[in-house]
Amino acid sequence: MVLDMSLDQQLTRGVVVLPRLLGAAETTALGQAAESVLARVTGRASHGTTEVTVWPDGHRLERVDGTTVHWEPQARPPVVRSLSPVTHLDPVLDALWTDDRITAPMRRMVGSARLGRFTSKLNFKRAGVGSEFPWHQDHPYWYCCAGPAARDVATAVVFLDDVTADNGALVLVPGSHLAGPAPRDRSEPTGLLVDVARTDVRGAVTVEAPAGSVLMFPGLVVHRSGPNRSAADRRSLLLCFQPAGRPELSDLPYRAERLADLP
């Protein structure tokens, strides 16, 4: 189990769990900031001009003043699945980029003494409607923008609520990053999901942890999350780090043709 291992062992396996890294008051403040950002972004969306994109799998994305709103595909009335990027919209969220409790282990995971920002995201996974995310790696999404530099991106997930299997906890395959880019499911509309028939997901672990805990993993770790079937939200803030001096995701164009470089 991940929680029974030392930090060195967890880093080797590519899955680091830091239970209750943030205190209850800090976590509450982050949750309040997340809801405030959501209200402001969706308020602007309803009163201004937005840029709408529909992905091949039917998911609807709406760009609002530089932040992308990803709507839950089946929820009626509409419910937000995620917002990205977000930390620049609230100082409480933004402060975590330089919090040594997060940056110290992340420097070891990224392999760089100086960290830079890549992107940030708020996942909301609302009670009863938060949808699943099938097996995937973050790497192909980022590779379409950052190219080979995408290998050096890793994510810190700050849990704003208690996380359980019932409310859609993340399930990860420790050590899967060592195999590099996984085979993609060519029958899936986006071409971004993992082909489970050709990928070993045995040994997957479900990360259940209390609010304030932080999960870290590199972009090549194979992972998924289930739907939220519970009566409570499962919100999280994602901070994606890279070596310092590189452009952020928002400054990079998305080039779908790069997928041809990947298995």
CSV table of C-alpha atoms in Angstrom, one decimal, residues 71-227:
chain,number,residue,atom,x,y,z
A,71,TRP,CA,-19.1,20.7,-18.5
A,72,GLU,CA,-20.3,17.4,-17.2
A,73,PRO,CA,-21.4,15.6,-20.4
A,74,GLN,CA,-24.7,14.1,-19.0
A,75,ALA,CA,-25.7,16.5,-16.2
A,76,ARG,CA,-29.0,18.3,-16.4
A,77,PRO,CA,-29.2,21.1,-15.4
A,78,PRO,CA,-25.6,21.8,-16.4
A,79,VAL,CA,-22.8,21.1,-13.9
A,80,VAL,CA,-19.2,22.1,-14.2
A,81,ARG,CA,-16.7,19.2,-14.3
A,82,SER,CA,-13.5,21.3,-14.2
A,83,LEU,CA,-11.9,24.7,-14.7
A,84,SER,CA,-8.4,25.3,-16.1
A,85,PRO,CA,-6.2,27.3,-15.5
A,86,VAL,CA,-7.4,28.7,-12.2
A,87,THR,CA,-4.7,29.6,-9.6
A,88,HIS,CA,-4.2,33.1,-11.1
A,89,LEU,CA,-7.8,33.9,-10.2
A,90,ASP,CA,-7.3,33.7,-6.4
A,91,PRO,CA,-4.3,34.4,-4.2
A,92,VAL,CA,-5.3,31.5,-1.8
A,93,LEU,CA,-4.9,29.0,-4.7
A,94,ASP,CA,-1.9,30.8,-6.1
A,95,ALA,CA,0.1,30.6,-2.9
A,96,LEU,CA,0.4,26.8,-3.1
A,97,TRP,CA,2.9,27.1,-6.1
A,98,THR,CA,5.6,28.1,-3.6
A,99,ASP,CA,4.5,26.1,-0.6
A,100,ASP,CA,7.6,24.1,0.4
A,101,ARG,CA,5.5,21.2,1.7
A,102,ILE,CA,4.5,20.6,-1.9
A,103,THR,CA,7.5,21.9,-3.8
A,104,ALA,CA,10.2,19.9,-1.8
A,105,PRO,CA,8.9,16.4,-2.9
A,106,MET,CA,7.8,17.8,-6.3
A,107,ARG,CA,11.4,18.9,-7.0
A,108,ARG,CA,12.5,15.3,-6.5
A,109,MET,CA,9.7,14.0,-8.7
A,110,VAL,CA,10.4,16.4,-11.6
A,111,GLY,CA,14.1,16.1,-11.2
A,112,SER,CA,14.8,19.8,-11.1
A,113,ALA,CA,16.0,22.1,-8.4
A,114,ARG,CA,14.0,24.9,-9.8
A,115,LEU,CA,10.3,24.4,-10.6
A,116,GLY,CA,8.0,26.2,-13.0
A,117,ARG,CA,4.3,26.2,-13.5
A,118,PHE,CA,2.7,24.2,-16.3
A,119,THR,CA,-1.0,24.5,-15.6
A,120,SER,CA,-3.6,24.3,-12.9
A,121,LYS,CA,-7.1,22.9,-12.7
A,122,LEU,CA,-10.0,22.6,-10.3
A,123,ASN,CA,-11.9,19.3,-10.5
A,124,PHE,CA,-15.4,19.4,-8.9
A,125,LYS,CA,-16.7,15.8,-9.2
A,126,ARG,CA,-20.1,16.9,-7.8
A,127,ALA,CA,-22.2,14.6,-5.6
A,128,GLY,CA,-24.3,12.1,-7.7
A,129,VAL,CA,-23.3,13.6,-11.1
A,130,GLY,CA,-19.5,13.7,-11.2
A,131,SER,CA,-18.5,11.4,-14.1
A,132,GLU,CA,-15.8,8.8,-14.5
A,133,PHE,CA,-12.5,9.4,-16.3
A,134,PRO,CA,-11.4,6.1,-18.0
A,135,TRP,CA,-7.8,4.8,-18.0
A,136,HIS,CA,-5.4,7.4,-19.4
A,137,GLN,CA,-2.1,9.2,-19.0
A,138,ASP,CA,-1.9,12.9,-18.8
A,139,HIS,CA,1.2,12.8,-21.1
A,140,PRO,CA,-0.6,12.6,-24.5
A,141,TYR,CA,-2.7,15.7,-23.7
A,142,TRP,CA,0.3,17.6,-22.8
A,143,TYR,CA,2.5,16.2,-25.6
A,144,CYS,CA,0.1,17.7,-28.2
A,145,CYS,CA,1.2,21.1,-26.8
A,146,ALA,CA,4.6,20.7,-25.2
A,147,GLY,CA,6.1,17.9,-27.3
A,148,PRO,CA,8.9,15.9,-25.7
A,149,ALA,CA,9.1,18.3,-22.8
A,150,ALA,CA,5.8,16.9,-21.6
A,151,ARG,CA,7.7,13.9,-20.1
A,152,ASP,CA,9.0,16.3,-17.3
A,153,VAL,CA,5.5,17.4,-16.1
A,154,ALA,CA,4.1,16.1,-12.8
A,155,THR,CA,0.9,16.8,-10.9
A,156,ALA,CA,0.2,17.6,-7.3
A,157,VAL,CA,-3.5,16.9,-6.4
A,158,VAL,CA,-4.7,18.7,-3.3
A,159,PHE,CA,-7.8,17.0,-2.0
A,160,LEU,CA,-10.4,19.6,-0.8
A,161,ASP,CA,-12.8,17.0,0.4
A,162,ASP,CA,-12.4,13.5,1.9
A,163,VAL,CA,-11.8,11.0,-1.0
A,164,THR,CA,-13.3,7.6,-1.1
A,165,ALA,CA,-13.9,4.9,-3.7
A,166,ASP,CA,-17.6,5.8,-3.5
A,167,ASN,CA,-17.1,9.4,-4.5
A,168,GLY,CA,-14.7,8.8,-7.4
A,169,ALA,CA,-11.2,8.3,-5.9
A,170,LEU,CA,-8.3,8.2,-8.3
A,171,VAL,CA,-7.0,4.7,-9.2
A,172,LEU,CA,-3.3,4.6,-10.3
A,173,VAL,CA,-0.9,2.0,-11.5
A,174,PRO,CA,2.4,2.5,-9.6
A,175,GLY,CA,5.5,2.1,-11.7
A,176,SER,CA,3.6,2.5,-15.0
A,177,HIS,CA,5.5,5.7,-15.8
A,178,LEU,CA,8.7,3.6,-16.3
A,179,ALA,CA,7.2,2.0,-19.4
A,180,GLY,CA,6.8,5.4,-21.1
A,181,PRO,CA,3.8,6.3,-23.3
A,182,ALA,CA,1.1,3.5,-23.1
A,183,PRO,CA,-0.6,2.2,-26.2
A,184,ARG,CA,-3.7,4.4,-27.0
A,185,ASP,CA,-7.1,3.1,-27.8
A,186,ARG,CA,-7.5,3.9,-31.5
A,187,SER,CA,-11.2,3.1,-31.5
A,188,GLU,CA,-11.9,5.8,-28.9
A,189,PRO,CA,-13.0,9.1,-30.5
A,190,THR,CA,-10.3,11.4,-29.0
A,191,GLY,CA,-7.4,8.9,-29.5
A,192,LEU,CA,-6.1,9.9,-26.0
A,193,LEU,CA,-7.2,7.1,-23.7
A,194,VAL,CA,-5.2,4.1,-22.8
A,195,ASP,CA,-5.9,0.8,-24.6
A,196,VAL,CA,-6.4,-1.4,-21.5
A,197,ALA,CA,-6.3,-4.6,-23.7
A,198,ARG,CA,-2.6,-3.7,-24.4
A,199,THR,CA,-1.7,-2.1,-21.1
A,200,ASP,CA,-1.0,-3.9,-17.8
A,201,VAL,CA,-3.1,-2.3,-15.1
A,202,ARG,CA,-2.7,-5.0,-12.5
A,203,GLY,CA,-1.4,-3.7,-9.2
A,204,ALA,CA,-3.5,-0.6,-9.5
A,205,VAL,CA,-4.1,1.2,-6.2
A,206,THR,CA,-7.1,3.3,-5.1
A,207,VAL,CA,-6.1,6.4,-3.2
A,208,GLU,CA,-8.5,7.1,-0.4
A,209,ALA,CA,-7.4,10.0,1.8
A,210,PRO,CA,-8.8,12.7,4.0
A,211,ALA,CA,-9.3,16.3,2.9
A,212,GLY,CA,-6.0,18.2,3.0
A,213,SER,CA,-4.0,15.3,1.7
A,214,VAL,CA,-1.9,15.6,-1.4
A,215,LEU,CA,-1.3,13.1,-4.2
A,216,MET,CA,1.6,13.4,-6.6
A,217,PHE,CA,2.4,11.5,-9.8
A,218,PRO,CA,4.2,12.1,-13.1
A,219,GLY,CA,2.3,12.5,-16.4
A,220,LEU,CA,3.2,9.0,-17.6
A,221,VAL,CA,1.5,7.2,-14.7
A,222,VAL,CA,-1.6,5.3,-15.9
A,223,HIS,CA,-4.7,6.3,-13.9
A,224,ARG,CA,-8.5,6.6,-13.9
A,225,SER,CA,-11.2,7.8,-11.6
A,226,GLY,CA,-14.7,6.5,-11.0
A,227,PRO,CA,-18.0,8.4,-10.9
